[in-house]
Amino acid sequence: MKNIRKVIIPVAGWGTRSLPATKNIPKEMLPVYNKPVIQYVVEEAQRARIEDVIFVTNRDKSVIEDHFDYNLQLEAVLERGGKLDKVAEVRKVAEMVNIMSVRQKKQLGLGHAVLCARELVRADPFAVMVGDDLMFGGVPAIGQLIDVAIAEKMPVIGVVEVPFEKVNRYGIIDGEEISPGIFRVRDMVEKPKREDAPSRLAIVGRYVLTPDIFDYLEQVKPGHDGEIQLTDAMQTLAQHRGMMAVRLTGMRFDTGDWAEFLTANIYFALQDEELHYDLLALLKNFVQLQ
Ligand code: UTP
């Protein structure tokens, strides 16, 4: 398998869990400390040497593409004010990666969103990163998958171990651990009943896939919630081509979940030396009051 240069980032969902914040703002643009969630995701892709980002968007999400473009008027204002560090900061975001986009005209699920990008991916293996899943620390999560995909010449999915009570919220894999943290996938099941789950290894928003997934996605029938599930097509892909899973190391925040979103904000704000002590003092004070 060649090196992976393209990533599909679906950002076309409704973000209903994050309402009312997301009534008019895409949830991928909500800030985690001083950057929108989507910037962390694109920075992870860039660190894994991905060059081309394909956003799957909808009519209300053009602000996401704009964030990764130049804002020359703003740069001019900052330059006139002598704020050259800020100029560099905003320009850097426009120069990280090449941006392409495709519309998902109906929100028919993650699998359908990936299928919408078919014409922009063509024949090469590619990555998928879910636009509201923030991963951080150590080797970029998508880079961990790319390394295994190249070594094993197979599609690879990212997994994390979740508590038993939460297995019914995720796609869960049945796998054989062939080396620490690396699994050969035997099967997978979307949102199983707790007692039926084959493991506690949950599929999270990072994948390296081969273009034959698109044919399988075209055959997937909508599930009970009316959505075309990526897991269903990956199950067929795993049967035909084999598939590996990597237990991801590092932090993970599902920013569509308020508790995780707020924790991410505090985590990243605490990393900033200038803010660290003031924020900690305020938080300690606040927690004592509870
Ligand atoms: P989620 O299920 O977390 O997103 O999908 P959602 O549907 O926007 O959120 P809730 O559950 O209503 O709060 C994961 C990712 O897939 C994208 C979303 O934008 C999100 O980044 N997605 C989801 C699409 O692009 N299209 C879809 O049809 C569904």
Short mmCIF file of C-alpha atoms and ligand atoms in Angstrom, two decimals:
data_model
loop_
_atom_site.label_atom_id
_atom_site.label_comp_id
_atom_site.label_asym_id
_atom_site.label_seq_id
_atom_site.Cartn_x
_atom_site.Cartn_y
_atom_site.Cartn_z
CA MET A 1 0.00 0.00 0.00
CA LYS A 2 1.31 3.45 -0.97
CA ASN A 3 1.56 6.33 1.44
CA ILE A 4 -1.78 7.95 2.25
CA ARG A 5 -2.10 11.50 0.94
CA LYS A 6 -5.87 12.13 1.05
CA VAL A 7 -8.34 12.29 3.89
CA ILE A 8 -12.12 12.54 3.80
CA ILE A 9 -13.47 14.57 6.72
CA PRO A 10 -17.28 14.38 6.94
CA VAL A 11 -18.71 17.53 8.51
CA ALA A 12 -22.25 17.50 7.11
CA GLY A 13 -24.18 16.19 10.13
CA TRP A 14 -26.90 18.14 11.96
CA GLY A 15 -25.14 18.16 15.33
CA THR A 16 -28.40 17.74 17.19
CA ARG A 17 -26.66 16.74 20.43
CA SER A 18 -24.98 20.15 20.50
CA LEU A 19 -28.10 22.30 20.05
CA PRO A 20 -28.84 25.15 20.57
CA ALA A 21 -25.14 26.06 20.08
CA THR A 22 -25.22 24.48 16.63
CA LYS A 23 -28.41 26.06 15.35
CA ASN A 24 -26.39 28.27 13.00
CA ILE A 25 -22.79 27.28 13.71
CA PRO A 26 -21.39 23.92 12.58
CA LYS A 27 -20.42 21.86 15.61
CA GLU A 28 -16.99 21.35 14.02
CA MET A 29 -16.48 25.14 14.36
CA LEU A 30 -17.20 25.27 18.10
CA PRO A 31 -13.97 26.35 19.81
CA VAL A 32 -11.96 24.08 22.02
CA TYR A 33 -9.94 26.67 23.91
CA ASN A 34 -8.67 28.98 21.14
CA LYS A 35 -9.22 26.89 17.99
CA PRO A 36 -12.25 25.33 16.34
CA VAL A 37 -12.53 21.57 16.76
CA ILE A 38 -11.94 21.03 13.04
CA GLN A 39 -8.54 22.73 13.21
CA TYR A 40 -7.28 20.11 15.66
CA VAL A 41 -8.47 17.39 13.27
CA VAL A 42 -6.76 18.98 10.25
CA GLU A 43 -3.56 19.56 12.27
CA GLU A 44 -3.53 15.85 13.12
CA ALA A 45 -3.85 15.03 9.41
CA GLN A 46 -1.05 17.42 8.56
CA ARG A 47 1.24 15.89 11.21
CA ALA A 48 0.61 12.51 9.56
CA ARG A 49 1.81 14.07 6.25
CA ILE A 50 -1.61 14.05 4.61
CA GLU A 51 -1.70 16.74 1.91
CA ASP A 52 -5.27 16.80 0.59
CA VAL A 53 -8.34 17.28 2.77
CA ILE A 54 -11.78 16.56 1.30
CA PHE A 55 -14.55 18.04 3.42
CA VAL A 56 -18.00 16.52 2.99
CA THR A 57 -20.17 19.53 3.73
CA ASN A 58 -23.69 20.87 3.39
CA ARG A 59 -25.16 24.26 2.49
CA ASP A 60 -24.59 25.67 5.98
CA LYS A 61 -20.97 24.65 6.44
CA SER A 62 -18.99 26.91 4.09
CA VAL A 63 -17.52 28.65 7.13
CA ILE A 64 -15.42 25.51 7.63
CA GLU A 65 -13.74 25.84 4.23
CA ASP A 66 -13.32 29.57 4.82
CA HIS A 67 -11.42 28.87 8.03
CA PHE A 68 -8.72 27.12 5.98
CA ASP A 69 -8.50 29.92 3.40
CA TYR A 70 -6.65 33.26 3.53
CA ASN A 71 -8.44 36.23 5.05
CA LEU A 72 -6.48 39.02 3.35
CA GLN A 73 -8.52 41.84 4.85
CA LEU A 74 -7.90 40.57 8.36
CA GLU A 75 -4.20 40.09 7.59
CA ALA A 76 -3.99 43.71 6.37
CA VAL A 77 -5.64 45.01 9.53
CA LEU A 78 -3.31 42.96 11.73
CA GLU A 79 -0.27 44.08 9.70
CA ARG A 80 -1.25 47.75 10.05
CA GLY A 81 -1.53 47.20 13.81
CA GLY A 82 1.94 45.61 13.91
CA LYS A 83 0.50 42.29 15.13
CA LEU A 84 2.80 40.17 13.01
CA ASP A 85 2.60 37.09 15.23
CA LYS A 86 -1.17 37.08 14.69
CA VAL A 87 -0.69 37.48 10.93
CA ALA A 88 1.55 34.42 10.94
CA GLU A 89 -0.97 32.50 13.05
CA VAL A 90 -3.96 33.11 10.77
CA ARG A 91 -1.90 32.63 7.59
CA LYS A 92 -0.56 29.30 8.85
CA VAL A 93 -4.08 27.88 8.98
CA ALA A 94 -4.60 28.67 5.29
CA GLU A 95 -1.34 27.00 4.32
CA MET A 96 -1.64 23.71 6.18
CA VAL A 97 -3.22 21.51 3.50
CA ASN A 98 -5.03 21.60 0.15
CA ILE A 99 -8.77 21.85 0.68
CA MET A 100 -11.44 20.31 -1.53
CA SER A 101 -15.09 19.89 -0.76
CA VAL A 102 -18.12 18.00 -1.88
CA ARG A 103 -21.74 18.41 -0.81
CA GLN A 104 -23.79 15.79 0.96
CA LYS A 105 -27.22 16.98 -0.11
CA LYS A 106 -29.16 14.75 2.27
CA GLN A 107 -27.86 13.77 5.68
CA LEU A 108 -28.09 10.01 5.24
CA GLY A 109 -25.34 9.06 7.65
CA LEU A 110 -21.57 8.70 7.93
CA GLY A 111 -21.37 5.92 5.32
CA HIS A 112 -23.27 8.04 2.81
CA ALA A 113 -21.06 11.06 3.57
CA VAL A 114 -17.96 8.99 2.74
CA LEU A 115 -19.60 7.76 -0.48
CA CYS A 116 -20.20 11.39 -1.55
CA ALA A 117 -16.40 11.85 -1.81
CA ARG A 118 -15.89 8.95 -4.22
CA GLU A 119 -15.06 11.05 -7.30
CA LEU A 120 -12.45 13.06 -5.41
CA VAL A 121 -10.68 9.99 -4.04
CA ARG A 122 -10.58 7.82 -7.18
CA ALA A 123 -8.19 4.85 -7.05
CA ASP A 124 -5.87 5.31 -4.07
CA PRO A 125 -6.26 4.18 -0.47
CA PHE A 126 -7.37 7.08 1.71
CA ALA A 127 -8.00 8.11 5.30
CA VAL A 128 -11.29 9.09 6.93
CA MET A 129 -11.31 11.31 10.02
CA VAL A 130 -14.59 12.16 11.71
CA GLY A 131 -14.79 15.95 12.02
CA ASP A 132 -15.96 16.13 15.64
CA ASP A 133 -13.65 13.46 17.09
CA LEU A 134 -10.64 15.18 18.61
CA MET A 135 -7.55 13.07 19.25
CA PHE A 136 -4.36 14.35 20.74
CA GLY A 137 -0.97 13.36 22.06
CA GLY A 138 2.02 11.37 20.85
CA VAL A 139 1.98 9.92 17.34
CA PRO A 140 -1.06 11.36 15.49
CA ALA A 141 -3.89 8.83 15.67
CA ILE A 142 -4.35 8.72 11.90
CA GLY A 143 -0.57 8.28 11.53
CA GLN A 144 -0.73 5.20 13.80
CA LEU A 145 -3.26 3.67 11.39
CA ILE A 146 -1.33 4.64 8.26
CA ASP A 147 1.82 2.92 9.59
CA VAL A 148 -0.07 -0.36 10.11
CA ALA A 149 -1.92 -0.06 6.78
CA ILE A 150 1.37 0.26 4.91
CA ALA A 151 3.05 -2.56 6.85
CA GLU A 152 0.11 -4.99 6.57
CA LYS A 153 -1.21 -3.81 3.18
CA MET A 154 -4.74 -3.78 4.54
CA PRO A 155 -7.46 -1.35 5.60
CA VAL A 156 -7.12 -0.33 9.26
CA ILE A 157 -9.58 1.13 11.76
CA GLY A 158 -8.97 2.95 15.02
CA VAL A 159 -10.46 1.52 18.22
CA VAL A 160 -10.50 2.47 21.89
CA GLU A 161 -11.54 0.39 24.89
CA VAL A 162 -14.87 1.66 26.30
CA PRO A 163 -16.62 0.71 29.56
CA PHE A 164 -19.02 -2.23 29.30
CA GLU A 165 -22.04 0.09 29.86
CA LYS A 166 -21.19 2.04 26.69
CA VAL A 167 -20.65 -0.76 24.15
CA ASN A 168 -24.22 -0.33 22.84
CA ARG A 169 -23.36 3.19 21.59
CA TYR A 170 -20.55 2.15 19.22
CA GLY A 171 -19.52 -0.21 16.46
CA ILE A 172 -17.67 -3.00 18.29
CA ILE A 173 -15.02 -5.29 16.80
CA ASP A 174 -14.30 -8.94 17.31
CA GLY A 175 -10.54 -9.23 16.85
CA GLU A 176 -7.42 -11.26 17.56
CA GLU A 177 -4.56 -9.32 19.11
CA ILE A 178 -1.51 -10.19 16.99
CA SER A 179 0.85 -7.77 18.72
CA PRO A 180 0.25 -5.32 21.58
CA GLY A 181 -2.57 -2.99 20.56
CA ILE A 182 -2.84 -4.38 17.00
CA PHE A 183 -5.73 -6.66 16.10
CA ARG A 184 -6.76 -8.74 13.11
CA VAL A 185 -10.47 -7.97 12.70
CA ARG A 186 -12.68 -11.06 12.51
CA ASP A 187 -16.00 -9.24 12.53
CA MET A 188 -17.72 -6.08 13.71
CA VAL A 189 -21.20 -5.17 14.84
CA GLU A 190 -22.90 -1.75 15.00
CA LYS A 191 -24.36 -0.80 18.40
CA PRO A 192 -24.75 -4.32 19.84
CA LYS A 193 -26.78 -5.13 22.94
CA ARG A 194 -24.37 -5.17 25.88
CA GLU A 195 -24.66 -8.94 26.34
CA ASP A 196 -23.99 -9.57 22.61
CA ALA A 197 -20.90 -7.35 22.28
CA PRO A 198 -17.88 -9.42 21.15
CA SER A 199 -15.45 -7.10 23.01
CA ARG A 200 -15.17 -3.63 24.51
CA LEU A 201 -13.13 -2.36 21.54
CA ALA A 202 -15.15 0.46 20.01
CA ILE A 203 -14.63 1.86 16.53
CA VAL A 204 -13.86 5.59 16.72
CA GLY A 205 -13.49 8.27 14.07
CA ARG A 206 -10.25 7.27 12.33
CA TYR A 207 -9.98 4.88 9.37
CA VAL A 208 -7.67 3.96 6.50
CA LEU A 209 -9.74 2.43 3.71
CA THR A 210 -9.36 1.18 0.15
CA PRO A 211 -11.58 2.46 -2.69
CA ASP A 212 -13.49 -0.84 -2.98
CA ILE A 213 -15.40 0.39 0.12
CA PHE A 214 -17.40 2.65 -2.23
CA ASP A 215 -18.93 -0.34 -4.07
CA TYR A 216 -19.92 -1.86 -0.73
CA LEU A 217 -21.34 1.45 0.49
CA GLU A 218 -23.56 1.60 -2.60
CA GLN A 219 -25.06 -1.74 -1.60
CA VAL A 220 -25.70 -0.84 2.06
CA LYS A 221 -29.38 -0.48 2.93
CA PRO A 222 -30.30 2.23 5.46
CA GLY A 223 -30.32 0.88 9.03
CA HIS A 224 -33.10 1.16 11.63
CA ASP A 225 -32.35 4.87 12.09
CA GLY A 226 -32.53 5.49 8.32
CA GLU A 227 -28.76 6.08 8.10
CA ILE A 228 -26.27 4.38 5.80
CA GLN A 229 -23.72 3.01 8.25
CA LEU A 230 -20.03 2.93 7.41
CA THR A 231 -19.67 -0.12 9.68
CA ASP A 232 -21.91 -2.23 7.41
CA ALA A 233 -19.70 -1.59 4.37
CA MET A 234 -16.52 -2.09 6.42
CA GLN A 235 -17.80 -5.50 7.50
CA THR A 236 -17.93 -6.57 3.83
CA LEU A 237 -14.55 -4.95 3.16
CA ALA A 238 -13.04 -6.89 6.08
CA GLN A 239 -14.42 -10.17 4.71
CA HIS A 240 -13.03 -9.58 1.21
CA ARG A 241 -9.72 -7.91 1.94
CA GLY A 242 -8.96 -8.47 5.62
CA MET A 243 -8.75 -5.61 8.07
CA MET A 244 -6.65 -4.57 11.04
CA ALA A 245 -7.54 -2.46 14.06
CA VAL A 246 -5.21 -0.34 16.17
CA ARG A 247 -5.95 0.52 19.78
CA LEU A 248 -5.21 4.23 19.67
CA THR A 249 -2.92 5.77 22.22
CA GLY A 250 -3.41 9.36 23.33
CA MET A 251 -6.39 11.42 24.42
CA ARG A 252 -9.78 11.29 22.70
CA PHE A 253 -12.68 13.71 23.04
CA ASP A 254 -16.03 13.21 21.29
CA THR A 255 -16.79 16.91 21.03
CA GLY A 256 -20.44 16.21 20.17
CA ASP A 257 -20.81 15.15 23.81
CA TRP A 258 -21.01 18.13 26.18
CA ALA A 259 -19.03 16.58 29.04
CA GLU A 260 -16.19 15.62 26.70
CA PHE A 261 -16.32 18.95 24.86
CA LEU A 262 -16.01 20.89 28.11
CA THR A 263 -13.23 18.62 29.38
CA ALA A 264 -11.35 19.19 26.11
CA ASN A 265 -11.63 22.95 26.62
CA ILE A 266 -10.15 22.74 30.08
CA TYR A 267 -7.46 20.27 29.00
CA PHE A 268 -6.19 22.48 26.15
CA ALA A 269 -6.51 25.72 28.11
CA LEU A 270 -4.41 24.20 30.90
CA GLN A 271 -1.64 23.48 28.36
CA ASP A 272 -1.24 27.24 27.83
CA GLU A 273 1.39 28.48 30.29
CA GLU A 274 -0.08 31.98 30.37
CA LEU A 275 -3.50 30.72 31.39
CA HIS A 276 -2.57 27.67 33.43
CA TYR A 277 -2.30 29.04 36.98
CA ASP A 278 -5.19 31.52 36.78
CA LEU A 279 -7.52 28.92 35.31
CA LEU A 280 -6.49 26.27 37.82
CA ALA A 281 -7.07 28.66 40.72
CA LEU A 282 -10.54 29.55 39.42
CA LEU A 283 -11.43 25.92 38.86
CA LYS A 284 -10.23 24.83 42.31
CA ASN A 285 -12.24 27.58 43.88
CA PHE A 286 -15.30 26.65 41.88
CA VAL A 287 -15.04 22.92 42.60
CA GLN A 288 -14.76 23.63 46.35
CA LEU A 289 -18.02 25.55 46.14
CA GLN A 290 -19.88 22.53 44.68
P1 UTP B 1 -22.41 12.21 14.31
O1 UTP B 1 -23.49 11.22 14.33
O2 UTP B 1 -21.57 12.43 15.52
O3 UTP B 1 -22.89 13.65 13.85
O4 UTP B 1 -21.50 11.93 13.05
P2 UTP B 1 -24.24 14.37 13.81
O5 UTP B 1 -25.29 13.54 13.15
O6 UTP B 1 -23.93 15.70 13.22
O7 UTP B 1 -24.48 14.61 15.35
P3 UTP B 1 -25.66 14.41 16.33
O8 UTP B 1 -25.58 12.97 16.75
O9 UTP B 1 -26.91 14.81 15.59
O10 UTP B 1 -25.33 15.36 17.44
C1 UTP B 1 -20.09 12.00 13.05
C2 UTP B 1 -19.55 12.91 11.95
O11 UTP B 1 -20.11 12.58 10.69
C3 UTP B 1 -20.68 13.71 10.07
C4 UTP B 1 -20.93 14.71 11.20
O12 UTP B 1 -20.83 16.05 10.72
C5 UTP B 1 -19.87 14.37 12.21
O13 UTP B 1 -18.68 15.14 12.00
N1 UTP B 1 -21.90 13.31 9.35
C6 UTP B 1 -22.88 12.62 9.99
C7 UTP B 1 -22.05 13.66 8.04
O14 UTP B 1 -21.15 14.29 7.44
N2 UTP B 1 -23.20 13.31 7.38
C8 UTP B 1 -24.19 12.61 7.99
O15 UTP B 1 -25.21 12.33 7.31
C9 UTP B 1 -24.03 12.27 9.33
#
